[in-house]
Short mmCIF file of C-alpha atoms (C1' of nucleotides) in Angstrom, two decimals:
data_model
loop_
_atom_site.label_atom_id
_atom_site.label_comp_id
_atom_site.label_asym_id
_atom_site.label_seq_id
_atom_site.Cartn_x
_atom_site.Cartn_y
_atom_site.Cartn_z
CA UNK I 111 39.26 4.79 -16.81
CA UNK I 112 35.47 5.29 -16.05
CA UNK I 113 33.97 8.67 -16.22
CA UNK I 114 36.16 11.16 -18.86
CA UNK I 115 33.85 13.51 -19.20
CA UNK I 116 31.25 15.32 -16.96
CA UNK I 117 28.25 13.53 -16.80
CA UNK I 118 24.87 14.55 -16.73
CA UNK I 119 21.56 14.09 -14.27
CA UNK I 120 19.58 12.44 -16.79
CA UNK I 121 22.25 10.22 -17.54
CA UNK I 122 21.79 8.66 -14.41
CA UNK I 123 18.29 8.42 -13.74
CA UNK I 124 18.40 6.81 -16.75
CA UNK I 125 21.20 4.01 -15.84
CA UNK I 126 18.92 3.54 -12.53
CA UNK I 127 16.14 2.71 -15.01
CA UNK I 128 18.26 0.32 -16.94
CA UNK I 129 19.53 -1.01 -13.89
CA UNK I 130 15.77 -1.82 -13.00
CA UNK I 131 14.86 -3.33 -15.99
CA UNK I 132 18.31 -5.75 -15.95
CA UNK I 133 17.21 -6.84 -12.79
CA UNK I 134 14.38 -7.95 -13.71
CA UNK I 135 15.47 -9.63 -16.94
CA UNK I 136 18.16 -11.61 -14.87
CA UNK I 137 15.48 -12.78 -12.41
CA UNK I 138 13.48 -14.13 -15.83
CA UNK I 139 16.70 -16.03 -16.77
CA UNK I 140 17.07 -13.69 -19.78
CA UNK I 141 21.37 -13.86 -20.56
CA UNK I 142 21.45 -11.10 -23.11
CA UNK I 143 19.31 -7.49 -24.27
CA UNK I 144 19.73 -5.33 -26.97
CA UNK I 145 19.48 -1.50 -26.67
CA UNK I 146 16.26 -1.62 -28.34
CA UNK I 147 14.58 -3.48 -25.83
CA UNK I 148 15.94 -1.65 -22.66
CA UNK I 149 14.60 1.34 -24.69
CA UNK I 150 10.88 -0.08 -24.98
CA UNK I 151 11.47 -0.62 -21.29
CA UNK I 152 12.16 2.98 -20.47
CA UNK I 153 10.48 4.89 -22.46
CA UNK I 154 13.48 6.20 -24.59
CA UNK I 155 15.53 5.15 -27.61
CA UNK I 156 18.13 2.87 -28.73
CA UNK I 157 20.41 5.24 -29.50
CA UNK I 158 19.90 6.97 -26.49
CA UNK I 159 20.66 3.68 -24.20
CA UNK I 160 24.16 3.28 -26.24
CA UNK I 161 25.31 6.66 -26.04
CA UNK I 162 24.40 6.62 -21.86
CA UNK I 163 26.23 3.17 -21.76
CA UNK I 164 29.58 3.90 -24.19
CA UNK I 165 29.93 7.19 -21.79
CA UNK I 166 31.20 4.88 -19.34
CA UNK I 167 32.92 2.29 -21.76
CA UNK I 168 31.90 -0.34 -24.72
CA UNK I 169 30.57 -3.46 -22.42
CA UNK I 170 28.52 -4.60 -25.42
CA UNK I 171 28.98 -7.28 -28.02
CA UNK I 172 27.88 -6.32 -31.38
CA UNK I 173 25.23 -8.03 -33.30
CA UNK I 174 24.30 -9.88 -29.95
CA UNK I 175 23.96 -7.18 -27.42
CA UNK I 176 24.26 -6.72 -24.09
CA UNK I 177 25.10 -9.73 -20.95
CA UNK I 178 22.33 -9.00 -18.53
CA UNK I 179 24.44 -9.79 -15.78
CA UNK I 180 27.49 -8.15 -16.48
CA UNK I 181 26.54 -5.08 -17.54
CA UNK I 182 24.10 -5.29 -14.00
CA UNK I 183 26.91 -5.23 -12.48
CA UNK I 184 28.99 -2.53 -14.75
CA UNK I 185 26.35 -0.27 -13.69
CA UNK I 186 26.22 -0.85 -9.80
CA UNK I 187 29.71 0.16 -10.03
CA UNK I 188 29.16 3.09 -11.84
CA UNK I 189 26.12 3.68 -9.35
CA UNK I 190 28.41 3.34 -6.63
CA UNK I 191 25.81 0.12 -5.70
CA UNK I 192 28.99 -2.45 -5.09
CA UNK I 193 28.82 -1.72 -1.45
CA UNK I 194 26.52 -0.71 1.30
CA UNK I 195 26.14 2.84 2.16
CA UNK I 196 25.70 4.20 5.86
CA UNK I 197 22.73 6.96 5.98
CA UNK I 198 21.01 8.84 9.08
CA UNK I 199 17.86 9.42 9.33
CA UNK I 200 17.23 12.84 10.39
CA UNK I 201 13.35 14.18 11.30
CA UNK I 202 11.09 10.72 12.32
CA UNK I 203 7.82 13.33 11.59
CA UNK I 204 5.27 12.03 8.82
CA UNK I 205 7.75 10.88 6.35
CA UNK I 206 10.31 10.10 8.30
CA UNK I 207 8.51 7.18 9.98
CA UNK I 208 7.81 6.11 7.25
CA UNK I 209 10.62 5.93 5.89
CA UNK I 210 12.19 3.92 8.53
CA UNK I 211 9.83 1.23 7.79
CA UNK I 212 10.53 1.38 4.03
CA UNK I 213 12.39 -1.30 2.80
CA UNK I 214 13.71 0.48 -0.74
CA UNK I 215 16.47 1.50 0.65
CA UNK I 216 18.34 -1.51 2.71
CA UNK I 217 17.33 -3.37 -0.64
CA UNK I 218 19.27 -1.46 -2.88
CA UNK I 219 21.85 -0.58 -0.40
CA UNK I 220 21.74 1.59 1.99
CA UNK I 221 21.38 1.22 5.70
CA UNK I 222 19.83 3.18 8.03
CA UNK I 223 22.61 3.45 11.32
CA UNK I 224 20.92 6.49 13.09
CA UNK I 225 17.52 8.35 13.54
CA UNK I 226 17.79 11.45 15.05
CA UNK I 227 14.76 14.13 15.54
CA UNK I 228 14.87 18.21 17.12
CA UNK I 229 11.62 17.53 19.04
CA UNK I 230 12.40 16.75 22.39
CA UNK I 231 8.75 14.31 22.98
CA UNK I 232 10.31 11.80 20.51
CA UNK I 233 14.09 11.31 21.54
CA UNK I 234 14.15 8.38 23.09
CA UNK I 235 11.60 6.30 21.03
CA UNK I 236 12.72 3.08 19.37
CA UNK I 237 12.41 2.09 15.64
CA UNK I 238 13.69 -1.44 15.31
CA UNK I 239 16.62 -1.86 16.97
CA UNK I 240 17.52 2.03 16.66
CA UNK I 241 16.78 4.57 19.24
CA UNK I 242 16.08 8.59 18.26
CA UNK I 243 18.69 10.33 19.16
CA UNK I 244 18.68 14.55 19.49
CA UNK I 245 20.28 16.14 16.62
CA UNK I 246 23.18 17.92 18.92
CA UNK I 247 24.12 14.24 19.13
CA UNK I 248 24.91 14.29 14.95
CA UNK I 249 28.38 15.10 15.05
CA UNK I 250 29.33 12.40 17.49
CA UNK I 251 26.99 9.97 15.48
CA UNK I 252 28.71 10.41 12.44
CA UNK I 253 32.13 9.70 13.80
CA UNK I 254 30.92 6.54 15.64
CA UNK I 255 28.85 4.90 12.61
CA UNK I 256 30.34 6.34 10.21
CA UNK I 257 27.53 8.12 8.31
CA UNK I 258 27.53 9.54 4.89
CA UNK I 259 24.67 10.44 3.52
CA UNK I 260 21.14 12.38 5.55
CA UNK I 261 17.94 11.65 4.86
CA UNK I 262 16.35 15.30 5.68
CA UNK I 263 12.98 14.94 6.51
CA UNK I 264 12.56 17.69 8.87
CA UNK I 265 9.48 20.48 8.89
CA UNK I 266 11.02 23.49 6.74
CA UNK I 267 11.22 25.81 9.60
CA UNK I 268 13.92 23.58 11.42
CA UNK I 269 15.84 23.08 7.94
CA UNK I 270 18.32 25.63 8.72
CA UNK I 271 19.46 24.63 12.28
CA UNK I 272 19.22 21.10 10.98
CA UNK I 273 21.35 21.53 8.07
CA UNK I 274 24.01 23.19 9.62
CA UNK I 275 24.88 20.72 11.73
CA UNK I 276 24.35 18.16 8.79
CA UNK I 277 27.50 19.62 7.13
CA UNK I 278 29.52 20.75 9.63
CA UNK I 279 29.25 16.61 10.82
CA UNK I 280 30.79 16.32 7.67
CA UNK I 281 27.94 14.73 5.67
CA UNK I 282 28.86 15.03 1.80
CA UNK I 283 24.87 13.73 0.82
CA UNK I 284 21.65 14.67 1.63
CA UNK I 285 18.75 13.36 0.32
CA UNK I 286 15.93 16.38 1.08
CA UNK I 287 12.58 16.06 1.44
CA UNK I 288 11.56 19.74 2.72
CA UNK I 289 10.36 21.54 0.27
CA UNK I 290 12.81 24.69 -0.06
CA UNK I 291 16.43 24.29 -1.96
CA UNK I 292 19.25 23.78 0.38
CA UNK I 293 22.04 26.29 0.69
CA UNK I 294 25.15 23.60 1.43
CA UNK I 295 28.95 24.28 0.67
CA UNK I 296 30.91 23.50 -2.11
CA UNK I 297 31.17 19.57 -2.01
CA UNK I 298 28.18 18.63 -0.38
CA UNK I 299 25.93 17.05 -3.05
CA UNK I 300 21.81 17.15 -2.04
CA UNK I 301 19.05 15.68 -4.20
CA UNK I 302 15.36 16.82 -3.33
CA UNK I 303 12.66 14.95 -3.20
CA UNK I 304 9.65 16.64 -3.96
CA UNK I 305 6.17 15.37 -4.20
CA UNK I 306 4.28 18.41 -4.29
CA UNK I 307 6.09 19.55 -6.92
CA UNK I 308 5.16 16.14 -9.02
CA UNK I 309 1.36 16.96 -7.62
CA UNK I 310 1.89 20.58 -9.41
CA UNK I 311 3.33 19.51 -12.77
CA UNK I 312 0.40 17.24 -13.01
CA UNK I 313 -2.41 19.71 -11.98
CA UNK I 314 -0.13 22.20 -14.90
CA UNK I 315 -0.61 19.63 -17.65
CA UNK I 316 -4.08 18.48 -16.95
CA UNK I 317 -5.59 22.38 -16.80
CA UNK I 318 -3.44 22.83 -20.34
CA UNK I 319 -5.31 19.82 -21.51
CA UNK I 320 -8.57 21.60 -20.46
CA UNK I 321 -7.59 24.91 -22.24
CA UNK I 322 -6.91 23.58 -25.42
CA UNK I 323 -9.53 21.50 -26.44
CA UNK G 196 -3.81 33.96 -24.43
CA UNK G 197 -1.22 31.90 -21.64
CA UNK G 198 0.96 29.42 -22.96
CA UNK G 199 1.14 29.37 -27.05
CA UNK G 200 4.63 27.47 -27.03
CA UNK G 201 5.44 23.35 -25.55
CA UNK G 202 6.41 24.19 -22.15
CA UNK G 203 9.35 22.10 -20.94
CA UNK G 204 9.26 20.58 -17.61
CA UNK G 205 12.11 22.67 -16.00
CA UNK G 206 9.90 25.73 -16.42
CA UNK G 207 7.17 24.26 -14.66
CA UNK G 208 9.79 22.57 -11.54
CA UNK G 209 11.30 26.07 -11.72
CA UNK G 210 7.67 27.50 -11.09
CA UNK G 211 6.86 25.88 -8.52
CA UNK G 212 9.95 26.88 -6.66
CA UNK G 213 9.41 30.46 -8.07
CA UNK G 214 5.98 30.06 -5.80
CA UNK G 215 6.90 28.93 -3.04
CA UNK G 216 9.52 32.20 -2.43
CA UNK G 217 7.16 34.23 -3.34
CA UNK G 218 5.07 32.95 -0.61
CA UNK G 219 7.40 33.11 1.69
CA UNK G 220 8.34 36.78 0.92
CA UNK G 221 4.44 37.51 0.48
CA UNK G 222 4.61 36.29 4.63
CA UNK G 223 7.14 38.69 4.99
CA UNK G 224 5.57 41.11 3.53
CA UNK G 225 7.22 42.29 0.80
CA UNK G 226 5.49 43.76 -1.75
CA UNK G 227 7.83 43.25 -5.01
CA UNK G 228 10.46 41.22 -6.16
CA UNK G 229 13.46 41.24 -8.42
CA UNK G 230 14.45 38.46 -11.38
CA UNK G 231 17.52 38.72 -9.10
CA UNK G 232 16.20 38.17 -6.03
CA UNK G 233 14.08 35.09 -7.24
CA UNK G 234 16.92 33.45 -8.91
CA UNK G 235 18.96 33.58 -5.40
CA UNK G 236 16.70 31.76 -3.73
CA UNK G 237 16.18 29.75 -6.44
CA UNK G 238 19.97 28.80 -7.65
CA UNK G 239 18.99 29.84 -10.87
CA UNK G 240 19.76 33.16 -12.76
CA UNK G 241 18.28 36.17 -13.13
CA UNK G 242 18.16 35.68 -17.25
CA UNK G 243 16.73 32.24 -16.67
CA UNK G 244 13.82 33.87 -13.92
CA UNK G 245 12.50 36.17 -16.33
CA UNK G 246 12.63 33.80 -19.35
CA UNK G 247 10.60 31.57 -17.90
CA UNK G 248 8.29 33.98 -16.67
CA UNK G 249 8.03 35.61 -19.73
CA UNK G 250 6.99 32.37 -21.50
CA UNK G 251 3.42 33.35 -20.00
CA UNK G 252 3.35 36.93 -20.44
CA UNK G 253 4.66 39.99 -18.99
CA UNK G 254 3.82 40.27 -15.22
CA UNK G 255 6.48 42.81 -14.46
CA UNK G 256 7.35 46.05 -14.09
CA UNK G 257 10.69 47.19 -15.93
CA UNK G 258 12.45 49.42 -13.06
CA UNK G 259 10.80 48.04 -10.19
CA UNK G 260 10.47 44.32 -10.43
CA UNK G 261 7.50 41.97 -10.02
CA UNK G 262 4.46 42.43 -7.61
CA UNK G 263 4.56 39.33 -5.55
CA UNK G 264 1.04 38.82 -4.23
CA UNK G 265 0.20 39.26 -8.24
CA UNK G 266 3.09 37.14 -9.55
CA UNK G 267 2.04 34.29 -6.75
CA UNK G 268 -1.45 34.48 -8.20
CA UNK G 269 -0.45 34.21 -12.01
CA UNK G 270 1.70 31.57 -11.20
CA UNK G 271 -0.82 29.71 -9.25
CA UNK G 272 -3.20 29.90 -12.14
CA UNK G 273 -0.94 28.49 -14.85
CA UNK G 274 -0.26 25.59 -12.72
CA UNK G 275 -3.86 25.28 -12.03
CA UNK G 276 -3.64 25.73 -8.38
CA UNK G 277 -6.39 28.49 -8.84
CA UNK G 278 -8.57 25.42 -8.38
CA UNK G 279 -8.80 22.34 -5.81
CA UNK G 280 -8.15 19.24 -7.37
CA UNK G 281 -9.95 15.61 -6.01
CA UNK G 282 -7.59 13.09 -5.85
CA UNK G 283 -7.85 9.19 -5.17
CA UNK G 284 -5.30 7.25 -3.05
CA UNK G 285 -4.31 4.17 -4.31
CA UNK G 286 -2.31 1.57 -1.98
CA UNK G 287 -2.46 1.87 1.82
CA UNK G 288 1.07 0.47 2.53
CA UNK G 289 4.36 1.84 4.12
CA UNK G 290 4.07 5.07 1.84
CA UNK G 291 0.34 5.05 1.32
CA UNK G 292 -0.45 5.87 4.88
CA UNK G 293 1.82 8.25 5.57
CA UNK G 294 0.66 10.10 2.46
CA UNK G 295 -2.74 9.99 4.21
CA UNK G 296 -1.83 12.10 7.15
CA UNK G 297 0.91 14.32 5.12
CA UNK G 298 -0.65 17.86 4.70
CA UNK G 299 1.52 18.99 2.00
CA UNK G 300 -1.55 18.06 -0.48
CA UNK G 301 -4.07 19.00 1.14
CA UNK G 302 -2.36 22.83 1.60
CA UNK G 303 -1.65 23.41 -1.82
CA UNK G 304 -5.23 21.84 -3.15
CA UNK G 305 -4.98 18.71 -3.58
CA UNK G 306 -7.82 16.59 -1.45
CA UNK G 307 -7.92 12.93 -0.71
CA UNK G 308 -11.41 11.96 -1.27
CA UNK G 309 -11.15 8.26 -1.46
CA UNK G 310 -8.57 5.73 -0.39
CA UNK G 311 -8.58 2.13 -2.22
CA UNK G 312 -6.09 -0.64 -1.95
CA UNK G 313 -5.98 -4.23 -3.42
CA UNK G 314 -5.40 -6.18 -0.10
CA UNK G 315 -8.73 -7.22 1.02
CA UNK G 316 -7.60 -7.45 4.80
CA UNK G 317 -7.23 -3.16 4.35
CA UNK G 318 -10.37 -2.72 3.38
CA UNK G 319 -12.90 -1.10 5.78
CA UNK G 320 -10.63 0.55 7.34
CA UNK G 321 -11.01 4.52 8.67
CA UNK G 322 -8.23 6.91 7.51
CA UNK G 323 -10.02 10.36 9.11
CA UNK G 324 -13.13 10.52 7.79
CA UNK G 325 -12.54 8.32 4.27
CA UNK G 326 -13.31 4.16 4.60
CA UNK G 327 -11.03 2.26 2.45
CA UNK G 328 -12.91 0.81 -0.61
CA UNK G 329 -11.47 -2.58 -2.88
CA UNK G 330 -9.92 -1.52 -6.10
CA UNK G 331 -12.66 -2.96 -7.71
CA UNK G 332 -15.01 -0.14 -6.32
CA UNK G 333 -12.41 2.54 -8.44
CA UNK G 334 -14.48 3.27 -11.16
CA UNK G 335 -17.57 3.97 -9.34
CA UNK G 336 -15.90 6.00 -7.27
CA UNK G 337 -14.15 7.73 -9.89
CA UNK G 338 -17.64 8.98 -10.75
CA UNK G 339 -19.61 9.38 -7.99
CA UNK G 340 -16.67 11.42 -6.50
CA UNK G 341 -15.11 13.35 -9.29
CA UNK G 342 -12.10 11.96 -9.18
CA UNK G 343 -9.64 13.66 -11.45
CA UNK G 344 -6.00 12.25 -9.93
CA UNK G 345 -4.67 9.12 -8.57
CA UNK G 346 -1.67 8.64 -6.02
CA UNK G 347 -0.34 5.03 -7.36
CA UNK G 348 1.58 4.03 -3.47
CA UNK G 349 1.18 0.07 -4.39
CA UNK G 350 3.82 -2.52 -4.75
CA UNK G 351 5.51 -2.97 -8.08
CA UNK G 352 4.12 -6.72 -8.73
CA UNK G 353 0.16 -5.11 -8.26
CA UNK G 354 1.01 -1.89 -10.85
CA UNK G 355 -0.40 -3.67 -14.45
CA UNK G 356 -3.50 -4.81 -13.02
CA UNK G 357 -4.35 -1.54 -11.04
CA UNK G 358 -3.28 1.08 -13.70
CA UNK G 359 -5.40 -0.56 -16.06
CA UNK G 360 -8.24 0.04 -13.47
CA UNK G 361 -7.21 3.23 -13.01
CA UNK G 362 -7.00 4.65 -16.71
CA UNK G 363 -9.90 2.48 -17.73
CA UNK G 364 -11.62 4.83 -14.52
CA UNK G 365 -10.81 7.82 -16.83
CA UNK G 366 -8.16 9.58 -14.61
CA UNK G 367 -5.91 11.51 -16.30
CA UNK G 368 -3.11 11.96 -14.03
CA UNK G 369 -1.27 9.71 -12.11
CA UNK G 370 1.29 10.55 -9.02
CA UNK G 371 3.50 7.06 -9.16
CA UNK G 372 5.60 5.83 -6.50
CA UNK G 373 6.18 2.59 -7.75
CA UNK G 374 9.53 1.84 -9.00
CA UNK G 375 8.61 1.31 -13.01
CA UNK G 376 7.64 3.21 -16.04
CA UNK G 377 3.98 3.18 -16.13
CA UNK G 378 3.06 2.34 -19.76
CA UNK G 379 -0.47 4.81 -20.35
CA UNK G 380 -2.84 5.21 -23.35
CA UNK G 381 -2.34 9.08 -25.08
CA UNK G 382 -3.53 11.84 -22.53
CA UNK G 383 -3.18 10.36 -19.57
CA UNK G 384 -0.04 12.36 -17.50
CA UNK G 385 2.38 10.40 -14.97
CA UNK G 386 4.64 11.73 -12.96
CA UNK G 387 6.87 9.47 -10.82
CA UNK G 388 8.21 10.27 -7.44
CA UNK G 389 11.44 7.72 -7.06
CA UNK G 390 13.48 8.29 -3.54
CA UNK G 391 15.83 5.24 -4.28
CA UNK G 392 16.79 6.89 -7.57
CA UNK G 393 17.46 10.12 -5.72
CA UNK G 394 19.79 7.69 -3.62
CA UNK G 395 21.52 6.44 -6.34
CA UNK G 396 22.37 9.80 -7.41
CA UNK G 397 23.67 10.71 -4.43
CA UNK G 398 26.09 7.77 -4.28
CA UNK G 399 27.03 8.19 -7.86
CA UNK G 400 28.23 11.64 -7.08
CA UNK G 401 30.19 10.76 -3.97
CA UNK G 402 31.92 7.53 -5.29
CA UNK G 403 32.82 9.86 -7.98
CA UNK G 404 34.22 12.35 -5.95
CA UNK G 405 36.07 9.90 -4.11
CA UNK G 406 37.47 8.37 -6.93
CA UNK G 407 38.73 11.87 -8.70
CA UNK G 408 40.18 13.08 -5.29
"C1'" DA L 174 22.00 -10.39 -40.67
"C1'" DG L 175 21.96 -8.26 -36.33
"C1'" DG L 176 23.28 -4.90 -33.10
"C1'" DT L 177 27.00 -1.92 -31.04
"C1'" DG L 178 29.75 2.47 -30.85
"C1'" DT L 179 30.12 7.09 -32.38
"C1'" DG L 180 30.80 11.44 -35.17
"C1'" DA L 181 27.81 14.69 -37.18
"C1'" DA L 182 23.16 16.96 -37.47
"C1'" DC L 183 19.56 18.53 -35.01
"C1'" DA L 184 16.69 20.24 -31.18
"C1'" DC L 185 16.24 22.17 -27.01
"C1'" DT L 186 17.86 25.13 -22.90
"C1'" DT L 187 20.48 28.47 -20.84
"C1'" DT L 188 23.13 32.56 -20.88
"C1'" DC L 189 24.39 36.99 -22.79
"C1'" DA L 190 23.67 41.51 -23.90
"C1'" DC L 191 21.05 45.20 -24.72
"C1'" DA L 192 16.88 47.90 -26.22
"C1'" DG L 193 13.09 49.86 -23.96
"C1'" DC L 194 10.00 51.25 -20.36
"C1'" DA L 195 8.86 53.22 -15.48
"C1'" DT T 170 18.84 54.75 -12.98
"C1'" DG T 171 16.98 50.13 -12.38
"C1'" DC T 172 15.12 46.18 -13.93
"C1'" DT T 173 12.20 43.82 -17.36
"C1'" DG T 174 11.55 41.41 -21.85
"C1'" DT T 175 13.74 39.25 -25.62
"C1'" DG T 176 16.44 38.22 -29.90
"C1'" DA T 177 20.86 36.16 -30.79
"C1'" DA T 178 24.84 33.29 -29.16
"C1'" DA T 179 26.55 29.60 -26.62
"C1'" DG T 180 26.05 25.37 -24.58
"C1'" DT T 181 23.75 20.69 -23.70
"C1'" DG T 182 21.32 16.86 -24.69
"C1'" DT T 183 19.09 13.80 -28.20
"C1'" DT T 184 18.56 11.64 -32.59
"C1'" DC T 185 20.39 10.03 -37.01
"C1'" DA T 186 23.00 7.34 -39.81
"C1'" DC T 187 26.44 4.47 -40.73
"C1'" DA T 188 31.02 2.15 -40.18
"C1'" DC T 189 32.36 -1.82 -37.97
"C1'" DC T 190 32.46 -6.07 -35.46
"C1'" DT T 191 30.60 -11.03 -34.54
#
DNA sequence: AGGTGTGAACACTTTCACAGCA
DNA sequence: TGCTGTGAAAGTGTTCACACCT
């Protein structure tokens, strides 16, 4: 009934955006939004929010909108945000730590069950009420707590090793934050994460800038 | 002479990946490199490799392939890496600090010269060598220090009130981590970095899986 | 009137296929 | 022969415009 037809990245970072702004409408007491205005929110179009929303179905009501709660909660489902999600930390270097001590995620969802690490110096440590484990200890891990999703935030140099084992645990997602594109097989799904490459898109359009005038 | 056309961002993701091989292979040693051999590292294809390239000029050599150390460099310079930028640090907090001590910026040009943050019980304190100054002190230290870039690391209720410091400072680029569209006056670049998007991507494409299965 | 849902037009990106150079 | 550079074709994503519902 849901999703007919293949849909696209965008789409979805756009829905997350939506999402956002809903959220915050409903915590202002506001019961309905048009397109328009989710559009001034996100920096797109009308047209553009109904065509995302009616590839998922027609939750609005015309000449009044949409109902900020309801179609909050249409698109957690479509997000896959109507239940919790079970992730493992993997790599407590830099980002990692921070990262345990984020609260983003748990807000929107998803718990961190595990932290594991390849350097020996930090197995052992405890983050909250979770201990580092050492990454030949994945594949049991994943059985016990039932883990679905990695966050990778290992050096690049221990990405391979590291990402074997990810799969063959039987992780389907893997949210990356070393910077190099992960080889994974057919079914595992990664997103990257990559700040440098933000850093470099910036530094390209403010030297354009420069050029031109 | 460089880029006479818009430039979408894909190209300029896809460059940065396209630099970071040749890097690697320029470690290795090797001395040139095929469209074909970029795109498979790159899980592009060849076609797409030497379009992209080409949007900038000609850099290879038909037979033989491209010179990486020569490539590297031409792609450097058209993101403006040929250059080290000075960058500000907004927000000491979970993400803030760990940005601090990451080194990813600082090895691909970007330097931290000045860390500010809102909370006044943060300020004064020594990350390496910088002190951390009140937000207030931004635009002074925009021009004392040359400030060019901002990292935006604060929490989504502070964002109006600092990124009106910040583009009344005269910055004209903007790394945000804060969940929500920044809303900036004409030439001023942002670029977000969103990990709980990324998430919600991820779970998107495994309910969906699950679902179809 | 006010605002959705959607086919059709348009714009942009990617892929194909091949001419042309080393 | 081998691989680049690039127009033309195919494919995607976005915008327009309007019928249709409340």
């Amino acid at each position: 009934m849901s999703a007919p037809k293949k849909i696209s990245e965008s789409v979805i970072r756009r829905l997350s955006l939506y999402l956002r702004i809903l959220e915050s409408l409903e915590r202002a007491g506001q019961g309905t939004v048009s397109s328009e205005q989710l559009a001034n929110h996100s920096e797109t179009t009308a047209a553009q929010v109904r065509k995302d929303l009616s590839l998922f179905g027609s939750f609005g009501k015309r000449g009044l909108g949409y109902g900020v709660p309801e179609l909050a909660r249409r698109i957690r489902t479509i997000l896959g945000l109507d239940r919790r999600w079970r992730v493992a930390l993997v790599g407590v270097g830099r980002i990692g730590s921070a990262l345990v001590e984020y609260s983003g995620f748990e807000e929107r969802g998803y718990d961190i069950v595990a932290i594991l690490d390849v350097d020996p110096s930090k197995i052992g440590a405890e983050w909250g009420d979770l201990t580092v484990n050492h990454i030949t200890e994945l594949e049991n891990i994943v059985r016990e707590r039932s883990v679905e999703m990695v966050i990778l935030a290992v050096p690049v140099e221990a990405v391979p090793a590291v990402l074997d084992r990810v799969t063959c645990a039987g992780v389907r997602g893997i949210l990356n934050f070393a910077p190099t594109t992960l080889r994974v097989p057919e079914g595992v799904t990664v997103k990257n994460v990559n700040m440098v490459m933000e850093m470099e898109a910036l530094s390209f359009a403010l030297s354009k800038e420069e050029g031109e005038e």
